């Protein structure tokens, strides 16, 4: 926040990363990448890039702390193999039973050593001093209870993981629909106002991406605004989150709650999106009530997604259940050496470790996937989802809204394919009776819509059927 109490005016530069998290090359108005050193590089574009590079960047003061902001990308190979990022295909050559990335093996090392030491102690005492073996009836009685507990723990944890995936799938779908409506159905006025409309539509679609990125950071307890994938999208907004940001103390990687004003960025983005829709209604670029209702309904859907993901994040399994299930599992595992020694003797030690891996492993999996929004290997790849949304928005805005007259009337439009290889202009020159006869022939001659007939047979049979139908009429 600046000294005068106003929100900081964040400026962008050519060194600012794009939506995909990488530093872009110079891009012209058509989206083509150029090398500034090449002789074909336009001088105006070079001057524009030079002016941008001289502007103070909002992200320049983050250079010293970027390693701590993005710990996943800067981890070593060994640490990344056990903790992420999520990239199961990287080790897909190994059989799934031998994979480590994504498994709970690293977390099981200490518990297995603990159980192994405990089983060794009980076995040695029973062998050299006094037999501590007991009746194995507890294996049956307690095993049933442990099985029910672990089943309940795993099912509730996976339900949360699945709910998180459903909400993000809904976010991607809503982003696609809303961006499509904005780009195609929001009008563009003539002259200079039309240029303004294009820029505003692209800005609104950037806000859709900003909502997804802000939601990702919020779910990861990262309520700041100084993240590299977020700052360029929301720096121009007057938000409480920007006002709460301290530019002199940069620790956006720390998970904290801090000022409660910092935690409302997704909601504030939705407010700005609603304000944009309202402005389009007032200036006449969104005049149809149908599209007005659809756009506002999608804003409501984004708000429902925000609320749903907060429910998944803030409503874990009650502590009483978690503690009790953990205690039941560990009691069962610690009693195993007493019950197994009478039958297995020294084999009690590896048998106890195997049983502990199964039981404590299932318990650990429940804890691992209970919060699906983190950065571990088994968590949802939220960054990938945001990158997917960004790419799709770029595809949508890459060309103007299609003109029906342009793409419908092209000769390449084989309207009767596979019945006929003739294009739209040829069929337009025919009579309505011929067209309807051909449509009927398609259902008779090629019901499977597989182009198995050669072109000459198609043309002959189509015209013969057309003449017969016309004469009968």
Tab-separated table of C-alpha atoms in Angstrom:
chain	number	residue	atom	x	y	z
A	1	UNK	CA	0.000	0.000	0.000
A	2	UNK	CA	1.387	3.398	-0.879
A	3	UNK	CA	2.059	6.229	1.561
A	4	UNK	CA	-1.085	8.093	0.574
A	5	UNK	CA	-3.234	5.099	1.460
A	6	UNK	CA	-4.213	4.263	-2.106
A	7	UNK	CA	-3.841	0.879	-3.700
A	8	UNK	CA	-0.428	0.359	-5.345
A	9	UNK	CA	-0.402	0.966	-9.072
A	10	UNK	CA	1.263	-2.187	-10.312
A	11	UNK	CA	2.835	-1.876	-13.742
A	12	UNK	CA	3.772	-4.624	-16.130
A	13	UNK	CA	6.835	-5.050	-18.289
A	14	UNK	CA	8.076	-7.224	-21.091
A	15	UNK	CA	9.784	-9.437	-18.527
A	16	UNK	CA	6.483	-10.336	-16.904
A	17	UNK	CA	5.513	-13.972	-17.453
A	18	UNK	CA	2.459	-14.764	-19.493
A	19	UNK	CA	-0.498	-16.940	-18.532
A	20	UNK	CA	1.586	-20.084	-18.799
A	21	UNK	CA	4.151	-19.068	-16.199
A	22	UNK	CA	7.011	-18.412	-18.647
A	23	UNK	CA	8.578	-15.240	-19.923
A	24	UNK	CA	7.183	-14.558	-23.410
A	25	UNK	CA	8.947	-13.357	-26.488
A	26	UNK	CA	7.854	-10.114	-28.081
A	27	UNK	CA	4.373	-10.622	-29.543
A	28	UNK	CA	2.774	-8.548	-32.264
A	29	UNK	CA	-0.893	-7.756	-32.580
A	30	UNK	CA	-1.515	-11.032	-34.394
A	31	UNK	CA	0.059	-13.112	-31.652
A	32	UNK	CA	3.119	-14.141	-33.739
A	33	UNK	CA	6.385	-14.516	-31.847
A	34	UNK	CA	9.404	-12.674	-33.185
A	35	UNK	CA	13.034	-12.451	-32.304
A	36	UNK	CA	13.949	-8.786	-31.673
A	37	UNK	CA	17.442	-9.481	-33.061
A	38	UNK	CA	16.175	-10.658	-36.455
A	39	UNK	CA	16.222	-8.195	-39.390
A	40	UNK	CA	12.512	-8.807	-40.044
A	41	UNK	CA	11.531	-7.618	-36.602
A	42	UNK	CA	9.436	-4.500	-36.987
A	43	UNK	CA	11.058	-1.371	-35.610
A	44	UNK	CA	7.813	-0.181	-34.045
A	45	UNK	CA	7.501	-3.449	-32.187
A	46	UNK	CA	11.119	-3.139	-31.018
A	47	UNK	CA	10.479	0.389	-29.761
A	48	UNK	CA	7.313	-0.777	-28.003
A	49	UNK	CA	9.196	-3.632	-26.332
A	50	UNK	CA	12.010	-1.297	-25.310
A	51	UNK	CA	9.547	1.100	-23.703
A	52	UNK	CA	7.980	-1.745	-21.777
A	53	UNK	CA	11.347	-3.024	-20.615
A	54	UNK	CA	12.170	0.381	-19.145
A	55	UNK	CA	9.003	0.494	-17.073
A	56	UNK	CA	9.272	-0.518	-13.392
A	57	UNK	CA	7.868	-4.007	-13.077
A	58	UNK	CA	5.643	-5.066	-10.235
A	59	UNK	CA	7.511	-8.355	-10.103
A	60	UNK	CA	11.076	-7.005	-10.079
A	61	UNK	CA	11.206	-6.874	-6.297
A	62	UNK	CA	10.251	-10.564	-6.213
A	63	UNK	CA	13.430	-11.700	-7.931
A	64	UNK	CA	15.211	-12.538	-4.688
A	65	UNK	CA	12.323	-14.539	-3.275
A	66	UNK	CA	11.123	-16.490	-6.327
A	67	UNK	CA	12.877	-19.659	-5.201
A	68	UNK	CA	10.868	-19.627	-1.998
A	69	UNK	CA	7.640	-18.668	-3.792
A	70	UNK	CA	7.706	-21.704	-6.031
A	71	UNK	CA	9.250	-24.484	-3.961
A	72	UNK	CA	7.938	-27.253	-6.193
A	73	UNK	CA	9.736	-26.022	-9.296
A	74	UNK	CA	13.022	-25.495	-7.427
A	75	UNK	CA	13.196	-28.736	-5.512
A	76	UNK	CA	16.001	-31.163	-6.175
A	77	UNK	CA	15.455	-34.265	-8.245
A	78	UNK	CA	15.407	-36.616	-5.264
A	79	UNK	CA	12.975	-34.483	-3.258
A	80	UNK	CA	10.784	-33.912	-6.304
A	81	UNK	CA	10.664	-37.680	-6.891
A	82	UNK	CA	9.034	-38.217	-3.505
A	83	UNK	CA	6.983	-35.028	-3.089
A	84	UNK	CA	6.056	-33.759	-6.550
A	85	UNK	CA	5.263	-32.154	-8.842
A	86	UNK	CA	2.547	-34.503	-9.940
A	87	UNK	CA	3.955	-36.260	-12.990
A	88	UNK	CA	3.170	-39.944	-12.881
A	89	UNK	CA	4.025	-40.454	-16.562
A	90	UNK	CA	7.652	-39.595	-15.875
A	91	UNK	CA	8.110	-42.951	-14.137
A	92	UNK	CA	5.545	-44.927	-16.106
A	93	UNK	CA	8.167	-47.378	-17.409
A	94	UNK	CA	8.259	-49.021	-14.005
A	95	UNK	CA	5.506	-51.468	-12.989
A	96	UNK	CA	3.014	-49.705	-10.757
A	97	UNK	CA	3.973	-51.911	-7.808
A	98	UNK	CA	7.532	-50.523	-7.983
A	99	UNK	CA	6.675	-46.829	-8.275
A	100	UNK	CA	7.623	-44.483	-5.483
A	101	UNK	CA	6.347	-41.153	-6.748
A	102	UNK	CA	2.776	-40.921	-5.571
A	103	UNK	CA	3.078	-43.745	-3.031
A	104	UNK	CA	3.075	-43.410	0.760
A	105	UNK	CA	6.343	-45.359	1.111
A	106	UNK	CA	8.455	-42.322	2.129
A	107	UNK	CA	6.003	-41.552	4.948
A	108	UNK	CA	5.991	-45.184	6.079
A	109	UNK	CA	9.726	-45.503	6.702
A	110	UNK	CA	9.652	-44.197	10.289
A	111	UNK	CA	6.463	-46.079	11.333
A	112	UNK	CA	7.865	-49.329	9.911
A	113	UNK	CA	11.108	-48.912	11.830
A	114	UNK	CA	9.092	-48.220	14.976
A	115	UNK	CA	6.914	-51.304	14.529
A	116	UNK	CA	9.944	-53.402	13.592
A	117	UNK	CA	11.788	-52.339	16.744
A	118	UNK	CA	8.729	-52.986	18.889
A	119	UNK	CA	8.191	-56.436	17.343
A	120	UNK	CA	11.888	-57.249	17.841
A	121	UNK	CA	11.684	-56.276	21.501
A	122	UNK	CA	8.579	-58.410	22.168
A	123	UNK	CA	10.050	-61.359	20.246
A	124	UNK	CA	13.391	-61.232	22.118
A	125	UNK	CA	11.692	-61.010	25.511
A	126	UNK	CA	9.387	-63.881	24.620
A	127	UNK	CA	12.258	-66.022	23.335
A	128	UNK	CA	14.909	-65.405	26.002
A	129	UNK	CA	12.981	-64.477	29.149
A	130	UNK	CA	9.237	-64.931	29.326
A	131	UNK	CA	6.683	-65.845	26.696
A	132	UNK	CA	4.423	-62.837	26.176
A	133	UNK	CA	2.241	-64.505	23.574
A	134	UNK	CA	-1.521	-64.235	23.961
A	135	UNK	CA	-4.519	-65.830	22.286
A	136	UNK	CA	-5.054	-64.618	18.726
A	137	UNK	CA	-8.779	-64.083	19.250
A	138	UNK	CA	-8.018	-60.362	19.280
A	139	UNK	CA	-6.929	-60.617	15.642
A	140	UNK	CA	-10.487	-61.532	14.725
A	141	UNK	CA	-12.324	-59.204	17.093
A	142	UNK	CA	-10.192	-56.114	16.613
A	143	UNK	CA	-9.526	-56.798	12.925
A	144	UNK	CA	-13.184	-56.327	12.079
A	145	UNK	CA	-13.285	-52.992	13.911
A	146	UNK	CA	-10.046	-51.817	12.310
A	147	UNK	CA	-11.349	-52.752	8.862
A	148	UNK	CA	-14.533	-50.747	9.355
A	149	UNK	CA	-12.581	-47.768	10.677
A	150	UNK	CA	-10.130	-47.729	7.771
A	151	UNK	CA	-12.952	-48.155	5.266
A	152	UNK	CA	-14.780	-45.175	6.753
A	153	UNK	CA	-11.576	-43.108	6.801
A	154	UNK	CA	-10.707	-43.912	3.211
A	155	UNK	CA	-14.207	-43.375	1.817
A	156	UNK	CA	-14.637	-39.967	3.466
A	157	UNK	CA	-11.185	-38.835	2.340
A	158	UNK	CA	-11.746	-39.923	-1.263
A	159	UNK	CA	-15.158	-38.265	-1.256
A	160	UNK	CA	-13.475	-34.966	-0.443
A	161	UNK	CA	-10.864	-35.563	-3.154
A	162	UNK	CA	-13.580	-36.386	-5.706
A	163	UNK	CA	-15.643	-33.343	-4.676
A	164	UNK	CA	-12.612	-31.130	-5.209
A	165	UNK	CA	-12.117	-32.540	-8.691
A	166	UNK	CA	-15.811	-32.060	-9.516
A	167	UNK	CA	-15.706	-28.415	-8.462
A	168	UNK	CA	-12.631	-27.719	-10.588
A	169	UNK	CA	-14.177	-29.537	-13.532
A	170	UNK	CA	-17.222	-27.299	-13.106
A	171	UNK	CA	-14.910	-24.271	-12.946
A	172	UNK	CA	-13.266	-25.224	-16.243
A	173	UNK	CA	-16.650	-25.806	-17.883
A	174	UNK	CA	-18.093	-22.529	-16.604
A	175	UNK	CA	-14.980	-20.641	-17.700
A	176	UNK	CA	-15.342	-22.047	-21.196
A	177	UNK	CA	-19.028	-21.161	-21.437
A	178	UNK	CA	-18.680	-17.676	-19.983
A	179	UNK	CA	-15.679	-16.800	-22.144
A	180	UNK	CA	-17.481	-18.097	-25.246
A	181	UNK	CA	-20.539	-15.968	-24.490
A	182	UNK	CA	-18.400	-12.895	-23.835
A	183	UNK	CA	-16.362	-13.279	-27.019
A	184	UNK	CA	-19.206	-14.199	-29.403
A	185	UNK	CA	-22.404	-12.720	-27.995
A	186	UNK	CA	-21.121	-9.459	-26.498
A	187	UNK	CA	-21.299	-6.943	-29.316
A	188	UNK	CA	-18.588	-4.681	-30.710
A	189	UNK	CA	-19.473	-1.131	-31.706
A	190	UNK	CA	-18.177	0.750	-34.727
A	191	UNK	CA	-15.024	2.844	-34.849
A	192	UNK	CA	-12.885	3.530	-31.810
A	193	UNK	CA	-15.578	2.196	-29.502
A	194	UNK	CA	-15.247	-1.200	-31.170
A	195	UNK	CA	-11.571	-1.290	-30.305
A	196	UNK	CA	-12.459	-0.512	-26.717
A	197	UNK	CA	-15.023	-3.322	-26.715
A	198	UNK	CA	-12.436	-5.856	-27.900
A	199	UNK	CA	-9.962	-4.852	-25.206
A	200	UNK	CA	-12.664	-4.930	-22.549
A	201	UNK	CA	-13.820	-8.374	-23.607
A	202	UNK	CA	-10.265	-9.684	-23.377
A	203	UNK	CA	-9.864	-7.990	-19.984
A	204	UNK	CA	-13.049	-9.658	-18.737
A	205	UNK	CA	-11.785	-13.046	-19.906
A	206	UNK	CA	-8.535	-12.388	-18.062
A	207	UNK	CA	-10.639	-11.906	-14.949
A	208	UNK	CA	-12.084	-15.385	-15.466
A	209	UNK	CA	-8.558	-16.774	-15.430
A	210	UNK	CA	-7.696	-14.548	-12.474
A	211	UNK	CA	-10.585	-16.059	-10.528
A	212	UNK	CA	-9.244	-19.581	-11.105
A	213	UNK	CA	-5.685	-18.602	-10.145
A	214	UNK	CA	-6.842	-16.645	-7.075
A	215	UNK	CA	-8.988	-19.589	-6.005
A	216	UNK	CA	-5.994	-21.898	-6.328
A	217	UNK	CA	-3.893	-19.689	-4.066
A	218	UNK	CA	-6.718	-19.259	-1.595
A	219	UNK	CA	-7.212	-23.013	-1.280
A	220	UNK	CA	-3.493	-23.355	-0.601
A	221	UNK	CA	-3.603	-20.745	2.187
A	222	UNK	CA	-1.705	-18.242	0.045
A	223	UNK	CA	-3.854	-15.111	0.347
A	224	UNK	CA	-1.330	-12.591	-1.016
A	225	UNK	CA	-1.481	-10.972	-4.462
A	226	UNK	CA	2.224	-10.979	-5.337
A	227	UNK	CA	2.333	-14.362	-7.035
A	228	UNK	CA	3.877	-14.497	-10.469
A	229	UNK	CA	0.857	-16.117	-12.105
A	230	UNK	CA	-1.625	-13.734	-10.469
A	231	UNK	CA	-0.102	-10.262	-10.190
A	232	UNK	CA	-0.359	-9.423	-13.891
A	233	UNK	CA	-4.034	-10.387	-13.966
A	234	UNK	CA	-5.341	-8.365	-11.011
A	235	UNK	CA	-2.846	-5.524	-10.586
A	236	UNK	CA	-5.290	-3.047	-12.154
A	237	UNK	CA	-8.147	-3.896	-9.762
A	238	UNK	CA	-8.969	-1.876	-6.662
A	239	UNK	CA	-9.296	-4.698	-4.147
A	240	UNK	CA	-8.897	-5.151	-0.421
A	241	UNK	CA	-6.306	-7.825	-1.142
A	242	UNK	CA	-4.109	-5.302	-2.978
A	243	UNK	CA	-4.502	-2.779	-0.173
A	244	UNK	CA	-3.559	-5.372	2.429
A	245	UNK	CA	-0.408	-6.278	0.522
A	246	UNK	CA	2.796	-4.832	1.935
A	247	UNK	CA	5.293	-4.227	-0.856
A	248	UNK	CA	8.130	-3.746	1.631
A	249	UNK	CA	7.670	-7.150	3.275
A	250	UNK	CA	7.557	-9.827	0.623
A	251	UNK	CA	6.747	-13.298	1.968
A	252	UNK	CA	3.881	-14.468	-0.233
A	253	UNK	CA	5.004	-18.082	0.058
A	254	UNK	CA	4.198	-18.238	3.754
A	255	UNK	CA	0.853	-19.760	4.688
A	256	UNK	CA	-0.860	-17.422	7.059
A	257	UNK	CA	-4.220	-15.882	7.744
A	258	UNK	CA	-3.081	-12.382	8.647
A	259	UNK	CA	-5.358	-9.513	7.764
A	260	UNK	CA	-8.827	-10.881	6.932
A	261	UNK	CA	-9.060	-8.401	4.054
A	262	UNK	CA	-6.466	-10.494	2.204
A	263	UNK	CA	-8.765	-13.483	1.851
A	264	UNK	CA	-11.541	-12.087	-0.361
A	265	UNK	CA	-9.793	-11.806	-3.728
A	266	UNK	CA	-11.925	-14.407	-5.623
A	267	UNK	CA	-15.110	-12.684	-4.456
A	268	UNK	CA	-13.780	-9.273	-5.458
A	269	UNK	CA	-12.913	-10.601	-8.911
A	270	UNK	CA	-16.500	-11.805	-9.328
A	271	UNK	CA	-17.715	-8.345	-8.331
A	272	UNK	CA	-15.607	-6.789	-11.090
A	273	UNK	CA	-16.917	-9.347	-13.602
A	274	UNK	CA	-20.500	-8.499	-12.640
A	275	UNK	CA	-19.721	-4.808	-13.031
A	276	UNK	CA	-18.422	-5.473	-16.556
A	277	UNK	CA	-21.623	-7.296	-17.527
A	278	UNK	CA	-23.680	-4.426	-16.119
A	279	UNK	CA	-21.692	-1.903	-18.155
A	280	UNK	CA	-22.280	-3.931	-21.340
A	281	UNK	CA	-26.002	-3.932	-20.664
A	282	UNK	CA	-25.964	-0.148	-20.269
A	283	UNK	CA	-23.943	0.596	-23.431
A	284	UNK	CA	-26.025	-1.784	-25.559
A	285	UNK	CA	-23.335	-4.345	-26.425
A	286	UNK	CA	-25.311	-6.949	-24.478
A	287	UNK	CA	-28.915	-6.288	-25.359
A	288	UNK	CA	-30.502	-9.761	-25.429
A	289	UNK	CA	-32.001	-10.707	-22.085
A	290	UNK	CA	-31.209	-14.368	-22.739
A	291	UNK	CA	-27.452	-13.806	-22.797
A	292	UNK	CA	-27.655	-11.371	-19.903
A	293	UNK	CA	-29.287	-14.079	-17.788
A	294	UNK	CA	-26.809	-16.743	-18.897
A	295	UNK	CA	-23.802	-14.554	-18.104
A	296	UNK	CA	-25.084	-13.652	-14.634
A	297	UNK	CA	-26.021	-17.281	-13.986
A	298	UNK	CA	-22.448	-18.321	-14.741
A	299	UNK	CA	-21.148	-15.702	-12.323
A	300	UNK	CA	-23.399	-17.321	-9.716
A	301	UNK	CA	-21.986	-20.725	-10.678
A	302	UNK	CA	-18.452	-19.453	-10.081
A	303	UNK	CA	-19.579	-18.240	-6.662
A	304	UNK	CA	-21.056	-21.685	-5.931
A	305	UNK	CA	-17.751	-23.288	-6.931
A	306	UNK	CA	-15.935	-20.961	-4.544
A	307	UNK	CA	-18.292	-21.898	-1.719
A	308	UNK	CA	-18.066	-25.606	-2.526
A	309	UNK	CA	-14.275	-25.705	-2.536
A	310	UNK	CA	-14.251	-23.795	0.742
A	311	UNK	CA	-16.575	-26.445	2.168
A	312	UNK	CA	-14.191	-29.212	1.093
A	313	UNK	CA	-11.210	-27.350	2.528
A	314	UNK	CA	-12.734	-26.194	5.809
A	315	UNK	CA	-14.735	-29.296	6.718
A	316	UNK	CA	-12.347	-32.199	7.276
A	317	UNK	CA	-13.256	-35.359	9.134
A	318	UNK	CA	-14.079	-34.365	12.732
A	319	UNK	CA	-11.063	-34.563	15.021
A	320	UNK	CA	-12.726	-37.144	17.265
A	321	UNK	CA	-13.065	-39.542	14.324
A	322	UNK	CA	-9.528	-38.948	13.109
A	323	UNK	CA	-7.979	-39.424	16.537
A	324	UNK	CA	-10.041	-42.495	17.359
A	325	UNK	CA	-9.363	-44.231	14.033
A	326	UNK	CA	-5.645	-43.516	14.354
A	327	UNK	CA	-5.556	-44.844	17.911
A	328	UNK	CA	-7.516	-48.003	17.001
A	329	UNK	CA	-5.161	-48.737	14.096
A	330	UNK	CA	-2.008	-48.247	16.157
A	331	UNK	CA	-3.329	-50.303	19.086
A	332	UNK	CA	-4.065	-53.175	16.721
A	333	UNK	CA	-0.589	-52.958	15.150
A	334	UNK	CA	1.205	-52.791	18.529
A	335	UNK	CA	-0.703	-55.849	19.789
A	336	UNK	CA	0.211	-57.948	16.769
A	337	UNK	CA	3.611	-59.210	18.075
A	338	UNK	CA	1.923	-60.580	21.229
A	339	UNK	CA	-0.591	-62.518	19.131
A	340	UNK	CA	1.766	-63.718	16.406
A	341	UNK	CA	4.740	-64.960	18.454
A	342	UNK	CA	3.023	-68.164	19.570
A	343	UNK	CA	2.714	-69.309	15.948
A	344	UNK	CA	5.465	-67.479	14.044
A	345	UNK	CA	8.292	-67.017	16.575
A	346	UNK	CA	11.097	-65.031	14.871
A	347	UNK	CA	8.937	-64.527	11.801
A	348	UNK	CA	6.808	-62.302	14.023
A	349	UNK	CA	9.119	-59.360	13.239
A	350	UNK	CA	8.673	-59.207	9.424
A	351	UNK	CA	5.026	-60.269	9.741
A	352	UNK	CA	4.306	-57.349	12.070
A	353	UNK	CA	6.031	-54.930	9.691
A	354	UNK	CA	4.015	-56.188	6.721
A	355	UNK	CA	0.765	-55.876	8.658
A	356	UNK	CA	1.767	-52.379	9.804
A	357	UNK	CA	2.502	-51.321	6.236
A	358	UNK	CA	-0.976	-52.387	5.181
A	359	UNK	CA	-2.928	-50.926	8.093
A	360	UNK	CA	-0.939	-47.746	8.774
A	361	UNK	CA	-0.547	-47.279	5.016
A	362	UNK	CA	-4.310	-47.160	4.473
A	363	UNK	CA	-4.567	-44.730	7.381
A	364	UNK	CA	-1.854	-42.548	5.839
A	365	UNK	CA	-3.553	-42.540	2.440
A	366	UNK	CA	-6.705	-41.172	4.067
A	367	UNK	CA	-4.723	-38.312	5.565
A	368	UNK	CA	-2.865	-37.753	2.285
A	369	UNK	CA	-5.909	-37.176	0.074
A	370	UNK	CA	-8.167	-35.509	2.649
A	371	UNK	CA	-7.037	-32.085	1.435
A	372	UNK	CA	-6.928	-32.318	-2.391
A	373	UNK	CA	-5.778	-28.728	-2.960
A	374	UNK	CA	-2.150	-28.909	-1.820
A	375	UNK	CA	1.039	-29.396	-3.817
A	376	UNK	CA	1.814	-33.052	-3.102
A	377	UNK	CA	1.887	-35.687	-5.812
A	378	UNK	CA	-1.577	-37.024	-4.967
A	379	UNK	CA	-3.211	-33.594	-4.786
A	380	UNK	CA	-5.164	-32.134	-7.668
A	381	UNK	CA	-2.920	-30.392	-10.245
A	382	UNK	CA	-4.535	-26.976	-9.824
A	383	UNK	CA	-1.736	-25.192	-11.662
A	384	UNK	CA	-2.319	-27.450	-14.669
A	385	UNK	CA	-6.044	-26.663	-14.571
A	386	UNK	CA	-5.326	-22.916	-14.513
A	387	UNK	CA	-2.873	-23.303	-17.382
A	388	UNK	CA	-5.543	-25.196	-19.331
A	389	UNK	CA	-8.036	-22.368	-18.810
A	390	UNK	CA	-5.452	-19.802	-19.900
A	391	UNK	CA	-4.664	-21.736	-23.074
A	392	UNK	CA	-8.329	-22.116	-23.971
A	393	UNK	CA	-8.971	-18.402	-23.446
A	394	UNK	CA	-6.100	-17.630	-25.794
A	395	UNK	CA	-7.587	-19.978	-28.404
A	396	UNK	CA	-11.016	-18.339	-28.107
A	397	UNK	CA	-9.658	-14.809	-28.508
A	398	UNK	CA	-7.135	-15.700	-31.233
A	399	UNK	CA	-9.678	-14.922	-33.982
A	400	UNK	CA	-12.732	-12.653	-34.221
A	401	UNK	CA	-16.149	-14.227	-33.639
A	402	UNK	CA	-16.897	-16.391	-36.712
A	403	UNK	CA	-19.153	-14.958	-39.422
A	404	UNK	CA	-21.745	-17.549	-40.421
A	405	UNK	CA	-21.829	-16.336	-44.025
A	406	UNK	CA	-18.068	-16.819	-44.314
A	407	UNK	CA	-17.688	-20.397	-43.132
A	408	UNK	CA	-21.059	-21.800	-44.223
A	409	UNK	CA	-20.783	-20.821	-47.907
A	410	UNK	CA	-17.299	-22.179	-48.546
A	411	UNK	CA	-16.876	-24.912	-51.213
A	412	UNK	CA	-15.104	-26.999	-48.573
A	413	UNK	CA	-18.391	-27.292	-46.664
A	414	UNK	CA	-19.503	-30.754	-47.807
A	415	UNK	CA	-23.016	-30.444	-46.493
A	416	UNK	CA	-24.120	-33.887	-47.728
A	417	UNK	CA	-20.965	-35.772	-46.745
A	418	UNK	CA	-20.484	-38.726	-47.087
A	419	UNK	CA	-23.347	-39.023	-49.572
A	420	UNK	CA	-21.894	-36.363	-51.841
A	421	UNK	CA	-18.480	-34.755	-52.227
A	422	UNK	CA	-19.967	-31.529	-53.625
A	423	UNK	CA	-19.702	-28.365	-51.605
A	424	UNK	CA	-22.199	-25.821	-50.325
A	425	UNK	CA	-22.298	-23.616	-53.480
A	426	UNK	CA	-23.220	-26.613	-55.675
A	427	UNK	CA	-26.051	-27.666	-53.435
A	428	UNK	CA	-27.245	-24.082	-53.087
A	429	UNK	CA	-27.730	-23.939	-56.856
A	430	UNK	CA	-30.091	-26.925	-56.772
A	431	UNK	CA	-33.801	-26.926	-56.026
A	432	UNK	CA	-35.279	-27.460	-52.623
A	433	UNK	CA	-36.721	-30.781	-53.827
A	434	UNK	CA	-33.254	-32.049	-54.746
A	435	UNK	CA	-31.918	-31.040	-51.354
A	436	UNK	CA	-34.698	-32.782	-49.481
A	437	UNK	CA	-34.338	-35.851	-51.712
A	438	UNK	CA	-30.625	-35.980	-50.921
A	439	UNK	CA	-31.336	-35.699	-47.204
A	440	UNK	CA	-33.705	-38.620	-47.469
A	441	UNK	CA	-31.179	-40.580	-49.520
A	442	UNK	CA	-28.599	-40.142	-46.780
A	443	UNK	CA	-30.752	-42.123	-44.373
A	444	UNK	CA	-31.321	-44.886	-46.952
A	445	UNK	CA	-27.990	-45.203	-48.763
A	446	UNK	CA	-25.579	-44.508	-45.931
A	447	UNK	CA	-27.249	-45.097	-42.573
A	448	UNK	CA	-23.920	-45.685	-40.831
A	449	UNK	CA	-22.472	-42.429	-42.259
A	450	UNK	CA	-19.381	-44.280	-43.426
A	451	UNK	CA	-17.962	-43.172	-46.808
A	452	UNK	CA	-17.867	-46.671	-48.309
A	453	UNK	CA	-19.321	-45.739	-51.738
A	454	UNK	CA	-17.149	-44.236	-54.410
A	455	UNK	CA	-17.921	-40.727	-55.587
A	456	UNK	CA	-19.315	-41.697	-58.981
A	457	UNK	CA	-21.807	-44.170	-57.511
A	458	UNK	CA	-22.866	-41.578	-54.946
A	459	UNK	CA	-23.507	-38.938	-57.590
A	460	UNK	CA	-25.411	-41.341	-59.909
A	461	UNK	CA	-27.614	-42.827	-57.214
A	462	UNK	CA	-28.303	-39.436	-55.655
A	463	UNK	CA	-29.426	-37.849	-58.926
A	464	UNK	CA	-31.524	-40.906	-59.847
A	465	UNK	CA	-33.247	-40.841	-56.464
A	466	UNK	CA	-33.746	-37.078	-56.793
A	467	UNK	CA	-35.411	-37.371	-60.225
A	468	UNK	CA	-37.688	-40.174	-59.068
A	469	UNK	CA	-38.745	-38.224	-56.007
A	470	UNK	CA	-39.365	-35.044	-58.014
A	471	UNK	CA	-41.469	-36.862	-60.602
A	472	UNK	CA	-43.568	-38.504	-57.919
A	473	UNK	CA	-44.188	-35.151	-56.335
